[in-house]
Short mmCIF file of N, CA and C in Angstrom, two decimals:
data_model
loop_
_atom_site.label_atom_id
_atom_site.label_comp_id
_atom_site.label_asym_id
_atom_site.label_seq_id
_atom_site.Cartn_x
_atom_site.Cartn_y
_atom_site.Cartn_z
N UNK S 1 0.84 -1.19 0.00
CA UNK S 1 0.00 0.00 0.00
C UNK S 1 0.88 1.24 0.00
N UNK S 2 0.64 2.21 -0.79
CA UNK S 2 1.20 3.47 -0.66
C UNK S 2 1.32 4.60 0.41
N UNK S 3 2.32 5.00 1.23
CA UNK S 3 2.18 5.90 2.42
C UNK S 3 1.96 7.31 1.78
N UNK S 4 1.11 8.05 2.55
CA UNK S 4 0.94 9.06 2.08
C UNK S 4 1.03 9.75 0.73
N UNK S 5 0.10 8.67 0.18
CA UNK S 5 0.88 9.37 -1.41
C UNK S 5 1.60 8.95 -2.19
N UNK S 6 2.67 8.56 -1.62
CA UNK S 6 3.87 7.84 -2.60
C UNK S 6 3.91 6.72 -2.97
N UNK S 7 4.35 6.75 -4.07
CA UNK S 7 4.41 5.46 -5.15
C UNK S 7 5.00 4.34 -4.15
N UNK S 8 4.42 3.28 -4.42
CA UNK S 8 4.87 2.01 -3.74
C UNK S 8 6.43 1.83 -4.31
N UNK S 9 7.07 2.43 -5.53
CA UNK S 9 8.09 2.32 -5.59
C UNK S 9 9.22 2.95 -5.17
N UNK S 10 10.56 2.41 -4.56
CA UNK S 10 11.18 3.34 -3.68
C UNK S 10 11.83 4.17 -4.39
N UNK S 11 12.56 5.47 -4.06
CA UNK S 11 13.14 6.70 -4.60
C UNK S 11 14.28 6.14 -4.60
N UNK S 12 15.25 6.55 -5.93
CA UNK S 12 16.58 6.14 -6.11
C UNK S 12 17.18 7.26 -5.25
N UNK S 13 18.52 7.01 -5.24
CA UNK S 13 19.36 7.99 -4.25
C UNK S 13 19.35 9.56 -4.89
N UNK S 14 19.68 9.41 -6.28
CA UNK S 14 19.96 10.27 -6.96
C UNK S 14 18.14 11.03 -7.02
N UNK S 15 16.72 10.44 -6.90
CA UNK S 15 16.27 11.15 -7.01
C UNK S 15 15.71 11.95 -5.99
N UNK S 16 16.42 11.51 -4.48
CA UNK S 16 16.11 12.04 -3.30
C UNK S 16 16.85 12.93 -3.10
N UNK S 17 18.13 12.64 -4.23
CA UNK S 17 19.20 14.03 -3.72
C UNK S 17 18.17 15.14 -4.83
N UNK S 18 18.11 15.01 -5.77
CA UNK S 18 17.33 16.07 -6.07
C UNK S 18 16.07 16.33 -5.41
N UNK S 19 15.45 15.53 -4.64
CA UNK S 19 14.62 16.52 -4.28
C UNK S 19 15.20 17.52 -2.73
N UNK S 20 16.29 16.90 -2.26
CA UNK S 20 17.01 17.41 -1.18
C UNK S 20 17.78 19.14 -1.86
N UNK S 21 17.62 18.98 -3.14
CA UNK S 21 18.42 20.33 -3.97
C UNK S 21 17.37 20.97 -3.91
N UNK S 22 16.06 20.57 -4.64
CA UNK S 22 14.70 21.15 -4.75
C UNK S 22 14.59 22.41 -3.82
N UNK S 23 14.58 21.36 -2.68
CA UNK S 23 13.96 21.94 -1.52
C UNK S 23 14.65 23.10 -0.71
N UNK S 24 16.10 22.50 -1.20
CA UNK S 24 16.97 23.97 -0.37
C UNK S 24 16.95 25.28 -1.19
N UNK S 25 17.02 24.75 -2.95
CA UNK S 25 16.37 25.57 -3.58
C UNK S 25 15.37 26.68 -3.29
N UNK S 26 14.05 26.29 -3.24
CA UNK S 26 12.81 26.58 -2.83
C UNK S 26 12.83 27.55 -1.68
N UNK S 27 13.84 27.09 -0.93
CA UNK S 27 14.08 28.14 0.46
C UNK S 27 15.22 28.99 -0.07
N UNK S 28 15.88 29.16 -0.82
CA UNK S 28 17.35 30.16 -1.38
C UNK S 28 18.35 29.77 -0.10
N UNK S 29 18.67 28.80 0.41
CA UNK S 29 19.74 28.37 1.38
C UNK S 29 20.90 27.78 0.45
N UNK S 30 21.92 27.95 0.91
CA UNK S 30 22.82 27.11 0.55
C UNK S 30 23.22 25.68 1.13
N UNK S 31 23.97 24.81 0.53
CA UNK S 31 24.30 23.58 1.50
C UNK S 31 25.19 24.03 2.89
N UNK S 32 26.19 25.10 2.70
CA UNK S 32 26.59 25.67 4.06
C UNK S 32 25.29 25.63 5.11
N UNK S 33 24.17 26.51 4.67
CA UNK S 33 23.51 27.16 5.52
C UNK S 33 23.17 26.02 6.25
N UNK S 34 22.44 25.01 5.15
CA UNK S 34 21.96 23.85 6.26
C UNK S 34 22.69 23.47 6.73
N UNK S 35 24.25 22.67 6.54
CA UNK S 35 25.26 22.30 7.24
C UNK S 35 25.62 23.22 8.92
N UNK S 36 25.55 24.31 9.02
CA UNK S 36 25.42 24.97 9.85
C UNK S 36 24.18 24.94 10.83
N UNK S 37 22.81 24.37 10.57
CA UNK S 37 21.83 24.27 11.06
C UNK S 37 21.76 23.22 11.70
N UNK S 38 21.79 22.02 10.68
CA UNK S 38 21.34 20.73 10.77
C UNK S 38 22.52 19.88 11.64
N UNK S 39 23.69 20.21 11.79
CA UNK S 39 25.19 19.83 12.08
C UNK S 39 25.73 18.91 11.28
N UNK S 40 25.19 18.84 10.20
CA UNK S 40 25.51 17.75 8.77
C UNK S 40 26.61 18.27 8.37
N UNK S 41 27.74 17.96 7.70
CA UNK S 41 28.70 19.05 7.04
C UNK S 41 28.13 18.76 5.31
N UNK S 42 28.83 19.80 5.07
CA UNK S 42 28.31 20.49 3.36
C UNK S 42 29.07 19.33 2.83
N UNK S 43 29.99 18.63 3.39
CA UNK S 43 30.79 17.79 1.96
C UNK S 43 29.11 16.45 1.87
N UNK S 44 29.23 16.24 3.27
CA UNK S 44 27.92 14.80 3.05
C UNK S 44 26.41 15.31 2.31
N UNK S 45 26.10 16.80 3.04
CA UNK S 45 24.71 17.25 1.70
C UNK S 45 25.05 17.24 0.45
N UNK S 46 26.26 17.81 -0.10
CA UNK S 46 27.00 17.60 -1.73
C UNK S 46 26.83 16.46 -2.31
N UNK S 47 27.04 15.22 -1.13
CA UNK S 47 26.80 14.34 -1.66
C UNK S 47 25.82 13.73 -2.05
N UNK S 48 25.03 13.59 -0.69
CA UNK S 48 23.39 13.41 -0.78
C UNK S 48 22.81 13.90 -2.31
N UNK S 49 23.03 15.51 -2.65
CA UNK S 49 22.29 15.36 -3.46
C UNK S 49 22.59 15.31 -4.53
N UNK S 50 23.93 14.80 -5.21
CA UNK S 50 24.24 14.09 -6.46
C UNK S 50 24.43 12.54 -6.02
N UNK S 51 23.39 12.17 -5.30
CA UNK S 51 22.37 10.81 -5.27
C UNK S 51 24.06 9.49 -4.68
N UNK S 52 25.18 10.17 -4.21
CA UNK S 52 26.42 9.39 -3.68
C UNK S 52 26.16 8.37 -2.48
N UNK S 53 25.26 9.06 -1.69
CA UNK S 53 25.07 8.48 -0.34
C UNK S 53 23.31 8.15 -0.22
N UNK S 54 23.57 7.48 0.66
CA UNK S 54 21.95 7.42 1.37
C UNK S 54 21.45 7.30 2.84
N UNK S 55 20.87 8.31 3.01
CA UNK S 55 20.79 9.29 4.38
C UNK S 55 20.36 8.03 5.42
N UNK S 56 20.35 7.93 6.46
CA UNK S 56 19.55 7.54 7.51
C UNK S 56 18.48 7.84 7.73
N UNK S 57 17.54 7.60 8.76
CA UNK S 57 16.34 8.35 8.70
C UNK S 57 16.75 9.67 9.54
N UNK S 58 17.68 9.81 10.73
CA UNK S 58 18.01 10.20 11.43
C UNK S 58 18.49 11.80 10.65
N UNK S 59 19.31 11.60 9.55
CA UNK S 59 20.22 12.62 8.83
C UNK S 59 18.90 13.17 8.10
N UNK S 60 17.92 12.28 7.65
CA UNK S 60 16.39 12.60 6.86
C UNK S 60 15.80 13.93 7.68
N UNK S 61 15.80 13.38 9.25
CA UNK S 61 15.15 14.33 9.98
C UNK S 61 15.62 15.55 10.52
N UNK S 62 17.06 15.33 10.47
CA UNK S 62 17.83 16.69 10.93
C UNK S 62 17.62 17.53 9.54
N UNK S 63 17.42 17.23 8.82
CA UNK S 63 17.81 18.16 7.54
C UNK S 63 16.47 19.01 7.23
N UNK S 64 15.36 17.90 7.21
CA UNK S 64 14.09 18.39 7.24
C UNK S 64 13.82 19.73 8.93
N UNK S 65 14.55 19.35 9.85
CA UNK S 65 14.36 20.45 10.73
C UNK S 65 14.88 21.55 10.13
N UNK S 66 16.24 21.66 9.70
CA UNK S 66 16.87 23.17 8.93
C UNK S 66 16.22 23.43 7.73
N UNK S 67 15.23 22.72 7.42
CA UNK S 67 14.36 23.38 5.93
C UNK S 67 13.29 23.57 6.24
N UNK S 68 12.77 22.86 7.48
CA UNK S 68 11.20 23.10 8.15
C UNK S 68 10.35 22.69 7.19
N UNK S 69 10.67 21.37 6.46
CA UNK S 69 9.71 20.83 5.84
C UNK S 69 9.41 19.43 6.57
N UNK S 70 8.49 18.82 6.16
CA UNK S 70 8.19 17.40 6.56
C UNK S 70 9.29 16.81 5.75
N UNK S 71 9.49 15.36 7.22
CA UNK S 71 10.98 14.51 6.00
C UNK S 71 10.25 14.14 5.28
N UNK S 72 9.09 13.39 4.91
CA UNK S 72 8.30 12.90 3.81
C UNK S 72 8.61 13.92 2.75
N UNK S 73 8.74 15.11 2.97
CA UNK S 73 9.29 15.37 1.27
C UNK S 73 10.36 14.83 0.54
N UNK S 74 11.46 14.51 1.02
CA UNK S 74 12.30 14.05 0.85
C UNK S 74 12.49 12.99 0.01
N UNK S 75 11.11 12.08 0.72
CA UNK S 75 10.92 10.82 -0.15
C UNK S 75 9.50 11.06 -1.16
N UNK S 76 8.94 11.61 -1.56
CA UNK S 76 7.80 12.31 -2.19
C UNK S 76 8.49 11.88 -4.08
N UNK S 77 7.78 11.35 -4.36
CA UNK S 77 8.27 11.37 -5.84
C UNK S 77 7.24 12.68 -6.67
N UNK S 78 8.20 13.11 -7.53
CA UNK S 78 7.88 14.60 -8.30
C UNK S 78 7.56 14.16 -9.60
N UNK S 79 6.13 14.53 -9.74
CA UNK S 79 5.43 14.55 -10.60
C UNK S 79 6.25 15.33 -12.26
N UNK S 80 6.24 14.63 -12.56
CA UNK S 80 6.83 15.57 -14.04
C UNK S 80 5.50 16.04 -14.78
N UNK S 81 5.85 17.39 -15.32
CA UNK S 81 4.69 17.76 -16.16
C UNK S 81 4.99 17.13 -17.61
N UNK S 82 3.14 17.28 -17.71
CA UNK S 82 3.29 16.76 -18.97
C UNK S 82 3.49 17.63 -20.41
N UNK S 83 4.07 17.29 -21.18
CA UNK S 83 4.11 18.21 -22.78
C UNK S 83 3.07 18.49 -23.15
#
């Protein structure tokens, strides 16, 4: 069954790091800023989000505190528009 929404299929690394870019995006932060927030350092978010690593839930939730989003975004698959 699908949690909240999301596809029963799981998110590749690479597409959680983009939505981890998305989102810092969306807020105009840099990976410093969160690194400074979250106590993550900028080399492991760099990585995260060219899809290198794969977070804990733990690193999921610190990060989502310095963006003040739900971690479920994180794992949220992004709708592509259509042509």
């Amino acid at each position: 069954a699908a949690i909240s929404g999301i596809s029963q299929q799981y998110l590749s690394s690479l597409e959680r790091g983009k939505n981890l870019t998305r989102l810092r995006d969306e807020r105009n932060m840099t990976q410093k800023e969160i690194a400074a927030i979250s106590g993550i350092s900028q080399q492991y978010l760099s990585s995260l989000e060219r899809g290198k690593r794969n977070p804990t839930v733990i690193t999921i939730y610190q990060i989502s505190l310095a963006l003040n989003v739900d971690p479920m975004e994180f794992l949220r698959r992004i709708k592509k528009p259509k042509d």
